[in-house]
XYZ file of C-alpha atoms in Angstrom:
596
model
C 21.602 -33.215 -58.886
C 25.396 -33.305 -58.739
C 27.156 -34.477 -55.573
C 30.935 -34.144 -55.529
C 32.386 -36.989 -53.397
C 35.028 -36.340 -50.751
C 37.773 -37.842 -52.870
C 37.054 -35.410 -55.712
C 37.440 -32.239 -53.619
C 40.474 -33.510 -51.725
C 39.046 -34.187 -48.282
C 41.335 -35.322 -45.495
C 40.347 -38.556 -43.744
C 38.563 -38.063 -40.406
C 40.723 -38.299 -37.293
C 38.389 -40.732 -35.541
C 35.647 -43.216 -36.386
C 32.600 -40.956 -36.214
C 30.257 -43.754 -37.262
C 30.322 -45.083 -33.686
C 27.956 -42.313 -32.602
C 24.227 -42.962 -32.932
C 22.665 -41.173 -35.920
C 18.900 -40.672 -36.076
C 18.029 -38.115 -38.778
C 14.649 -39.816 -39.109
C 13.670 -38.177 -35.800
C 14.452 -34.662 -37.047
C 15.442 -33.697 -40.573
C 17.912 -31.086 -41.827
C 19.451 -27.906 -40.422
C 20.532 -25.151 -42.817
C 23.757 -23.182 -42.242
C 25.768 -20.506 -44.012
C 29.524 -19.984 -43.999
C 29.463 -16.539 -42.408
C 32.617 -14.718 -41.443
C 34.057 -11.741 -39.638
C 36.748 -11.152 -42.225
C 36.641 -10.411 -45.945
C 35.737 -13.956 -46.899
C 33.283 -14.207 -49.794
C 32.069 -17.032 -52.024
C 34.099 -18.003 -55.059
C 33.029 -16.297 -58.290
C 34.816 -19.007 -60.212
C 33.510 -22.499 -59.459
C 37.045 -23.886 -59.818
C 37.862 -22.145 -56.521
C 35.011 -23.796 -54.576
C 36.854 -27.056 -53.696
C 39.653 -25.039 -52.072
C 37.119 -23.208 -49.929
C 35.620 -26.555 -48.841
C 39.099 -27.765 -47.876
C 39.609 -24.590 -45.836
C 36.319 -25.229 -44.026
C 37.470 -28.756 -43.169
C 40.857 -27.484 -41.975
C 39.177 -24.848 -39.821
C 36.979 -27.465 -38.166
C 39.796 -29.922 -37.570
C 42.067 -27.262 -36.089
C 39.449 -26.782 -33.390
C 37.935 -29.735 -31.551
C 36.463 -31.439 -34.605
C 37.627 -34.700 -36.150
C 36.385 -33.837 -39.648
C 34.431 -31.222 -41.549
C 31.383 -30.572 -39.369
C 28.778 -30.508 -42.155
C 27.174 -33.414 -43.957
C 26.997 -31.456 -47.208
C 28.070 -28.049 -48.527
C 26.272 -26.352 -51.450
C 27.990 -23.610 -53.446
C 26.432 -20.677 -55.308
C 26.825 -22.617 -58.552
C 24.336 -25.275 -57.410
C 26.934 -28.002 -56.845
C 26.738 -30.187 -53.741
C 29.920 -31.277 -51.966
C 29.865 -34.360 -49.752
C 31.093 -33.648 -46.228
C 30.326 -36.276 -43.633
C 27.711 -37.686 -45.993
C 24.664 -39.804 -45.196
C 26.186 -42.290 -42.768
C 27.708 -40.050 -40.080
C 26.047 -37.623 -37.707
C 26.601 -33.884 -37.991
C 29.019 -31.950 -35.835
C 27.820 -28.442 -36.721
C 24.459 -27.999 -34.996
C 25.695 -27.366 -31.446
C 24.657 -28.933 -28.139
C 22.136 -26.357 -26.918
C 19.204 -28.353 -28.307
C 19.066 -31.989 -27.209
C 19.881 -34.276 -30.122
C 20.678 -31.424 -32.529
C 23.642 -33.210 -34.091
C 22.151 -36.660 -33.733
C 18.812 -35.849 -35.391
C 19.593 -33.251 -38.069
C 21.738 -33.298 -41.177
C 23.838 -30.118 -41.382
C 23.726 -28.506 -44.842
C 25.858 -25.422 -45.397
C 25.158 -22.871 -48.089
C 28.525 -21.470 -49.151
C 27.633 -17.809 -48.616
C 28.989 -15.207 -46.236
C 27.541 -12.743 -43.769
C 24.303 -10.827 -44.152
C 26.200 -7.545 -44.396
C 29.430 -7.681 -46.353
C 32.081 -4.979 -45.795
C 31.211 -3.241 -49.050
C 27.588 -2.843 -48.011
C 25.813 -5.583 -49.966
C 23.991 -8.582 -48.579
C 25.380 -11.958 -49.624
C 22.269 -13.690 -50.922
C 21.828 -17.276 -52.110
C 21.583 -17.833 -55.850
C 18.622 -19.628 -57.392
C 20.991 -22.480 -58.285
C 21.952 -22.872 -54.615
C 18.323 -22.869 -53.467
C 17.292 -25.485 -56.023
C 20.266 -27.681 -55.105
C 19.479 -27.487 -51.373
C 15.830 -28.320 -52.053
C 16.794 -31.303 -54.228
C 19.331 -32.459 -51.637
C 16.663 -32.422 -48.912
C 14.413 -34.535 -51.118
C 17.281 -36.934 -51.787
C 18.066 -37.251 -48.053
C 14.426 -37.934 -47.262
C 14.234 -40.680 -49.858
C 17.637 -42.286 -49.432
C 19.086 -40.942 -46.188
C 16.217 -41.472 -43.705
C 15.866 -37.707 -43.122
C 12.805 -36.666 -41.154
C 10.359 -33.961 -42.279
C 11.743 -30.955 -40.391
C 13.703 -28.141 -42.049
C 15.376 -25.913 -39.455
C 17.738 -22.989 -39.558
C 20.835 -23.301 -37.400
C 19.426 -20.437 -35.308
C 16.433 -22.656 -34.407
C 18.796 -25.078 -32.666
C 21.522 -22.770 -31.367
C 22.006 -19.120 -30.337
C 23.343 -17.729 -33.632
C 22.374 -15.599 -36.645
C 23.165 -18.530 -38.950
C 22.008 -19.205 -41.690
C 21.846 -15.467 -42.432
C 20.099 -14.636 -45.700
C 19.161 -18.296 -46.170
C 16.809 -18.192 -43.194
C 13.825 -16.596 -44.987
C 13.897 -19.513 -47.426
C 13.844 -21.924 -44.482
C 10.702 -20.322 -43.094
C 8.743 -19.588 -46.302
C 8.725 -23.151 -47.609
C 11.035 -22.555 -50.572
C 13.299 -25.429 -49.546
C 10.451 -27.914 -49.164
C 10.747 -30.639 -51.830
C 7.551 -31.191 -53.809
C 5.312 -34.016 -52.641
C 5.665 -37.146 -54.722
C 3.945 -40.539 -54.755
C 5.796 -43.360 -53.001
C 8.564 -44.862 -55.087
C 7.600 -48.525 -55.351
C 10.460 -49.301 -57.728
C 13.155 -49.069 -55.055
C 13.444 -51.546 -52.177
C 12.897 -50.186 -48.699
C 15.878 -50.093 -46.356
C 16.281 -51.179 -42.769
C 17.679 -48.672 -40.251
C 20.372 -50.727 -38.489
C 20.718 -51.016 -34.733
C 23.859 -48.942 -34.676
C 22.068 -46.034 -36.318
C 19.182 -45.862 -33.855
C 21.549 -46.249 -30.898
C 20.673 -49.740 -29.723
C 22.194 -51.047 -26.540
C 24.186 -54.285 -26.894
C 22.167 -57.432 -26.145
C 22.906 -59.265 -22.911
C 22.791 -62.574 -24.748
C 21.750 -63.895 -28.142
C 20.012 -67.130 -29.150
C 20.328 -67.735 -32.849
C 17.607 -69.350 -34.944
C 18.176 -70.835 -38.387
C 16.114 -69.193 -41.108
C 14.900 -72.652 -42.114
C 13.205 -72.964 -38.708
C 10.930 -69.983 -39.351
C 7.322 -70.793 -40.189
C 5.437 -67.545 -39.583
C 5.501 -63.738 -39.615
C 3.704 -61.969 -36.752
C 2.402 -58.387 -36.689
C 2.340 -56.434 -33.380
C 1.732 -52.901 -32.171
C 3.346 -51.061 -29.257
C 0.014 -49.692 -27.936
C 1.827 -46.461 -27.053
C 2.525 -43.036 -28.485
C 3.632 -42.954 -32.109
C 6.522 -40.704 -31.018
C 8.041 -43.511 -28.920
C 11.559 -44.363 -30.124
C 12.994 -47.867 -30.608
C 15.552 -47.025 -27.911
C 12.751 -46.287 -25.421
C 11.060 -49.592 -26.227
C 14.393 -51.386 -25.838
C 14.929 -49.716 -22.465
C 11.506 -50.858 -21.250
C 12.074 -54.407 -22.444
C 15.561 -54.688 -20.910
C 15.153 -52.628 -17.721
C 11.510 -53.206 -16.842
C 10.903 -56.696 -18.250
C 14.434 -57.964 -17.645
C 14.814 -59.238 -21.219
C 18.163 -59.593 -22.953
C 17.265 -57.127 -25.730
C 14.349 -55.431 -27.448
C 11.717 -58.105 -27.961
C 10.903 -57.652 -31.653
C 12.874 -58.690 -34.691
C 11.875 -55.475 -36.495
C 9.869 -52.295 -35.839
C 8.005 -49.902 -38.154
C 7.008 -46.294 -37.393
C 4.122 -44.243 -38.801
C 6.294 -42.937 -41.650
C 7.031 -46.515 -42.723
C 10.648 -46.484 -41.558
C 11.883 -49.960 -40.639
C 14.204 -50.460 -37.658
C 16.341 -53.525 -37.072
C 15.502 -55.113 -33.719
C 16.893 -58.571 -33.083
C 17.128 -59.165 -36.815
C 16.395 -62.182 -38.972
C 18.368 -64.934 -37.236
C 17.855 -64.202 -33.535
C 15.062 -65.587 -31.379
C 12.656 -62.850 -30.348
C 10.652 -62.205 -27.192
C 7.379 -61.108 -28.747
C 4.935 -64.037 -28.643
C 4.978 -66.791 -26.017
C 5.598 -70.193 -27.561
C 6.366 -68.792 -31.013
C 9.574 -66.799 -30.604
C 11.780 -69.307 -32.398
C 9.347 -70.007 -35.243
C 7.850 -66.578 -35.961
C 9.542 -63.323 -36.962
C 7.944 -60.527 -34.927
C 7.476 -57.035 -36.409
C 5.989 -54.249 -34.287
C 4.191 -51.087 -35.358
C 5.226 -48.160 -33.131
C 1.852 -46.624 -32.337
C -1.694 -47.303 -31.292
C -4.815 -48.660 -32.936
C -5.943 -46.130 -35.540
C -2.448 -44.679 -36.141
C -1.592 -47.029 -39.023
C -0.732 -45.334 -42.338
C -0.370 -46.747 -45.878
C 3.403 -46.410 -45.442
C 3.217 -48.740 -42.440
C 1.403 -51.377 -44.478
C 3.914 -51.093 -47.322
C 6.783 -51.659 -44.918
C 5.165 -54.636 -43.200
C 4.482 -56.199 -46.590
C 8.062 -55.558 -47.731
C 9.393 -57.188 -44.552
C 7.131 -60.168 -45.135
C 8.334 -60.466 -48.742
C 11.939 -60.359 -47.583
C 11.292 -62.979 -44.897
C 9.860 -65.327 -47.538
C 12.859 -64.741 -49.798
C 15.353 -65.437 -47.011
C 13.624 -68.558 -45.735
C 12.763 -69.914 -49.172
C 9.169 -70.574 -48.152
C 5.826 -68.803 -47.761
C 5.469 -67.923 -44.093
C 2.125 -67.875 -42.335
C 0.655 -64.366 -41.999
C -0.252 -63.999 -38.317
C -1.067 -61.385 -35.695
C -0.110 -61.509 -32.012
C -3.553 -62.181 -30.540
C -4.242 -64.874 -33.136
C -1.381 -67.113 -32.037
C -2.122 -70.042 -29.734
C -1.509 -69.220 -26.098
C -1.471 -65.442 -26.712
C -4.685 -63.793 -25.530
C -4.163 -60.097 -26.297
C -5.704 -57.190 -28.204
C -2.381 -56.727 -30.021
C -2.017 -55.498 -32.786
C -5.361 -53.664 -32.527
C -8.391 -53.935 -34.762
C -6.904 -51.982 -37.695
C -3.846 -54.184 -38.211
C -5.672 -57.367 -37.230
C -8.248 -56.864 -39.978
C -5.466 -56.090 -42.480
C -3.597 -59.305 -41.684
C -6.815 -61.343 -41.835
C -7.530 -59.879 -45.270
C -4.162 -61.074 -46.612
C -1.733 -58.213 -45.842
C -2.358 -56.526 -49.179
C -0.371 -53.375 -50.003
C 1.711 -51.753 -52.729
C 4.067 -54.174 -54.438
C 7.259 -52.821 -52.921
C 10.453 -54.812 -53.586
C 11.900 -56.823 -50.745
C 13.657 -54.898 -48.015
C 17.405 -54.466 -48.399
C 19.306 -55.723 -45.397
C 21.531 -53.449 -43.299
C 25.253 -53.463 -44.145
C 27.355 -56.128 -42.400
C 28.824 -53.504 -40.028
C 25.406 -52.420 -38.754
C 25.817 -54.110 -35.404
C 22.666 -56.218 -35.421
C 24.605 -59.470 -35.214
C 28.212 -60.422 -34.662
C 29.828 -56.996 -34.460
C 27.023 -55.548 -32.371
C 29.146 -55.262 -29.262
C 31.100 -52.285 -30.557
C 30.505 -50.373 -27.312
C 32.850 -52.903 -25.674
C 35.528 -53.109 -28.360
C 35.380 -51.549 -31.810
C 35.265 -53.817 -34.859
C 38.794 -52.747 -35.798
C 39.997 -53.576 -32.282
C 38.306 -56.987 -32.481
C 40.060 -57.670 -35.776
C 43.421 -56.655 -34.314
C 42.875 -58.868 -31.249
C 42.035 -61.863 -33.443
C 45.165 -61.324 -35.532
C 47.388 -60.866 -32.476
C 46.121 -64.192 -31.147
C 47.565 -65.914 -34.243
C 44.538 -66.270 -36.497
C 45.415 -67.290 -40.061
C 44.908 -65.975 -42.609
C 44.988 -62.653 -40.805
C 41.905 -60.457 -41.007
C 41.965 -57.176 -42.870
C 41.683 -54.484 -40.165
C 39.118 -52.283 -41.898
C 36.443 -51.757 -39.236
C 33.778 -53.581 -41.267
C 31.898 -56.610 -40.000
C 31.496 -59.571 -42.306
C 31.668 -63.382 -42.396
C 35.475 -63.459 -42.101
C 35.524 -61.225 -39.007
C 32.636 -63.193 -37.514
C 34.577 -66.455 -38.028
C 37.727 -64.918 -36.538
C 35.964 -63.689 -33.406
C 34.303 -67.074 -32.918
C 37.725 -68.739 -33.251
C 39.182 -66.439 -30.608
C 36.212 -67.004 -28.299
C 36.811 -70.752 -28.600
C 40.408 -70.277 -27.494
C 39.262 -68.105 -24.576
C 36.689 -70.643 -23.380
C 33.634 -68.385 -23.751
C 30.553 -69.051 -25.927
C 31.587 -68.757 -29.579
C 28.645 -66.608 -30.684
C 30.554 -63.894 -32.569
C 29.402 -61.230 -30.085
C 32.273 -59.438 -28.358
C 30.459 -58.647 -25.139
C 31.606 -58.109 -21.541
C 32.402 -61.820 -20.986
C 34.612 -62.013 -24.072
C 36.287 -58.727 -23.108
C 36.999 -59.958 -19.578
C 38.373 -63.280 -20.833
C 40.538 -61.558 -23.417
C 41.933 -59.041 -20.918
C 42.736 -61.905 -18.523
C 44.466 -63.781 -21.345
C 46.765 -60.857 -22.152
C 47.240 -59.994 -18.456
C 45.646 -56.558 -18.847
C 44.700 -55.583 -15.295
C 45.089 -51.841 -15.696
C 42.818 -49.880 -13.307
C 40.583 -46.926 -14.024
C 41.248 -45.975 -17.592
C 41.847 -49.558 -18.690
C 38.661 -49.562 -20.740
C 40.299 -47.578 -23.505
C 38.841 -49.902 -26.128
C 35.567 -48.143 -25.339
C 36.867 -44.565 -25.168
C 40.457 -43.352 -25.035
C 41.762 -41.627 -21.906
C 41.928 -38.303 -23.770
C 38.344 -38.724 -24.946
C 37.258 -39.516 -21.384
C 38.980 -36.337 -20.205
C 37.182 -34.293 -22.884
C 33.851 -35.833 -21.907
C 34.381 -35.033 -18.224
C 35.216 -31.419 -19.072
C 32.225 -31.213 -21.383
C 29.866 -31.940 -18.484
C 31.280 -28.972 -16.553
C 33.873 -30.558 -14.279
C 35.936 -27.973 -12.376
C 38.776 -27.456 -12.453
C 38.851 -28.978 -15.932
C 41.160 -31.891 -16.585
C 44.266 -31.521 -18.719
C 43.495 -33.427 -21.912
C 46.799 -35.260 -22.256
C 45.697 -38.871 -22.688
C 47.502 -39.902 -19.498
C 45.540 -41.693 -16.777
C 46.079 -40.563 -13.211
C 44.258 -39.742 -9.947
C 42.769 -36.519 -11.309
C 41.306 -38.229 -14.376
C 40.047 -41.089 -12.210
C 38.297 -38.595 -9.918
C 36.818 -36.785 -12.931
C 35.437 -39.969 -14.470
C 33.929 -41.006 -11.141
C 32.301 -37.562 -10.890
C 30.874 -37.941 -14.402
C 29.549 -41.403 -13.579
C 27.789 -39.941 -10.553
C 26.186 -37.310 -12.760
C 24.988 -40.013 -15.153
C 23.656 -42.253 -12.403
C 25.913 -45.265 -13.091
C 28.365 -47.025 -10.779
C 31.167 -44.571 -9.964
C 34.082 -46.991 -10.259
C 36.330 -44.983 -12.597
C 36.001 -47.651 -15.309
C 34.630 -46.245 -18.551
C 32.994 -49.433 -19.689
C 29.912 -50.178 -21.821
C 27.502 -48.999 -19.118
C 29.167 -45.606 -18.778
C 29.445 -45.218 -22.551
C 25.769 -46.049 -23.067
C 24.713 -43.644 -20.305
C 26.950 -40.871 -21.680
C 25.651 -41.219 -25.233
C 22.062 -41.410 -23.990
C 22.636 -38.240 -21.939
C 23.692 -36.244 -24.993
C 21.662 -37.988 -27.682
C 18.278 -38.579 -26.086
C 18.684 -37.354 -22.537
C 17.207 -34.169 -21.154
C 20.491 -32.545 -20.004
C 18.825 -31.545 -16.737
C 20.506 -30.394 -13.556
C 19.723 -33.024 -10.910
C 18.450 -30.592 -8.288
C 15.104 -32.065 -7.215
C 13.251 -29.005 -8.530
C 10.202 -29.786 -10.674
C 10.553 -26.575 -12.639
C 9.714 -25.710 -16.270
C 12.782 -27.497 -17.739
C 12.014 -30.747 -15.937
C 8.308 -30.437 -16.770
C 9.054 -29.943 -20.473
C 11.426 -32.926 -20.495
C 8.767 -35.068 -18.785
C 6.121 -33.913 -21.249
C 8.364 -34.848 -24.188
C 8.950 -38.302 -22.709
C 5.253 -39.058 -22.178
C 4.097 -37.662 -25.514
C 1.932 -34.713 -24.486
C 1.961 -30.968 -25.206
C 5.352 -29.491 -24.269
C 4.551 -26.169 -22.605
C 6.284 -26.345 -19.213
C 2.931 -26.229 -17.395
C 2.055 -29.241 -15.240
C -1.700 -29.729 -15.144
C -4.416 -32.388 -15.541
C -3.638 -33.059 -19.215
C 0.015 -33.796 -18.441
C -0.906 -35.932 -15.439
C -3.310 -37.978 -17.552
C -0.526 -38.518 -20.111
C 1.788 -39.643 -17.278
C -0.850 -42.035 -15.975
C -1.309 -43.536 -19.456
C 2.470 -43.811 -19.787
C 2.792 -45.693 -16.496
C -0.138 -47.945 -17.385
C 1.406 -48.823 -20.753
C 4.985 -49.434 -19.642
C 4.661 -50.448 -15.986
C 1.215 -52.091 -15.825
C 0.369 -49.543 -13.136
C -3.401 -49.933 -13.454
C -3.982 -46.256 -12.663
C -7.265 -44.450 -13.202
C -6.605 -41.827 -15.897
C -8.190 -38.989 -13.926
C -5.555 -36.218 -14.052
C -5.008 -36.312 -10.279
C -1.422 -36.606 -9.000
C -2.254 -38.356 -5.749
C -0.209 -40.797 -3.628
C -1.257 -43.801 -5.746
C 0.086 -42.184 -8.947
C 3.279 -41.100 -7.172
C 3.850 -44.638 -5.851
C 3.435 -45.980 -9.397
C 5.968 -43.408 -10.622
C 8.406 -44.357 -7.848
C 8.041 -48.051 -8.680
C 8.699 -47.275 -12.368
C 11.823 -45.245 -11.536
C 13.141 -48.021 -9.293
C 12.708 -50.499 -12.132
C 14.120 -48.383 -14.944
C 17.135 -46.764 -13.260
C 17.498 -48.501 -9.892
C 16.490 -45.325 -8.066
C 16.050 -47.080 -4.697
C 13.061 -44.928 -3.767
C 10.793 -45.778 -0.857
C 7.273 -46.366 -2.203
C 5.805 -43.733 0.106
C 3.745 -41.738 -2.402
C 5.546 -38.526 -1.421
C 6.204 -36.117 -4.291
C 9.448 -34.633 -2.994
C 13.125 -34.049 -3.667
C 14.151 -37.719 -3.906
C 11.440 -38.659 -6.394
C 11.989 -35.582 -8.566
C 15.790 -36.074 -8.567
C 15.312 -39.711 -9.597
C 12.953 -38.568 -12.359
C 15.592 -36.103 -13.579
C 18.237 -38.852 -13.664
C 15.897 -41.111 -15.614
C 15.135 -38.347 -18.123
C 18.855 -37.585 -18.496
C 19.496 -41.227 -19.364
C 16.421 -41.476 -21.619
C 15.148 -44.307 -19.444
C 11.687 -43.139 -18.559
């Protein structure tokens, strides 16, 4: 398989840092596109002309509203793959009709035209193109965390795309052949930034030398639960500073960075500073061989980092922790010695992942942190490259010491406030431009349907202030005109994981389907006993509601729902058990913010 890097085909640099957007291809997979056209465009007969056509595609995208070529990869008729956005940046080509379309699907374009060319022939993919796309999908599954789904663009958006490629999407031709697990390559951790983690409220660091054990947990919920949902429950319902676990593993064996190696967890009372906690996302009986491989790889890596053999433990087996966690299946596996395939130790996320140090990028980007450190007189000056490493960590800690805030390397709200006070930055409204520029705020307001739309000129004024306050009201956050971390998190959640519902208090098919997706039951838009039972189980798992799972939506179940909404999004509902406008509107806001 041949992948031509951006530098080789003459790509322009992107106009903004697209890596700041959450990127979760493990929840979806790939979406197939074609070039298409209304003019006489046709693929290059001579492969030497293909790079120019890729450059034209990038130019076309950047002349519109895009900051770069919209596709992750482009495949020509000659079977050559061109790197677009690549593996590390979310797509911009899949549209916004389907929730999470760009966040959860790689965009792969086949460099072919329309289904009916002007001279009467159909532009069909070559066998070389089909083989290359199939191999690329296999590569992205193995090395790019791509999920199992293969979609046509038309499955996510109202379009004829991918034209003559679509039959190959539906008939299985693009499905890579099944292969045994590759135990020669180390498993990788999906960093916090990639799964869209919220910044921690505070961090307590633990030296690796202090670790004595490794503890296995399970979430006791649906296998489809996302790390972000678990983090929301832990922070909003439990009041914790972050997701409780150091790492999480899903049924496919994908490993997610939680608090990471050197941060105290909140997973086992009395053992959070001594034991690294890893949680399986699922219930008893859902464990797969891939899960066991990943747990074993994490354990191997923990031993390598600490320089000792850690105790193999499970949650309910720790002193002072009387619980069924992690279920009989995982408990028996740990008791038997945690045997699995001999997978090499897990590779750690890159320094810029955001798990530690530079994790507060929703407050101030890494580049902006580096610039601030340099402007404060740090020597030798940091290289402003947007990558987090030991030198940037040391520089931020130095600056925090000068500002009189805890020198923990995390540029959070307290550091931001102290820094802004130091430089006498008291600008109102759009002052939080280190989170999102004024022009970007204006675009976001317009994108949610504000009327009349704002002029996108990058200048802050009363109209922009009013538009941002309107947007904040739509998102259910404090409408103060300040686009800070809370607004940014709510906005990204709205588009990435949120339901995109109109907050109208109507429990119609759209709201029902969004609720069904959130509680892990059949998504059919019909609210009946099966859906109610799933809701009752959901409330029992995440709110300790203690409901009878009987499929009856009575006042007791409604009160439990109202209590859950008050906890998760501060809905302020009266616990009256009345299933009416206020409760449904609060539910819609919670679904829009992916906090249900």
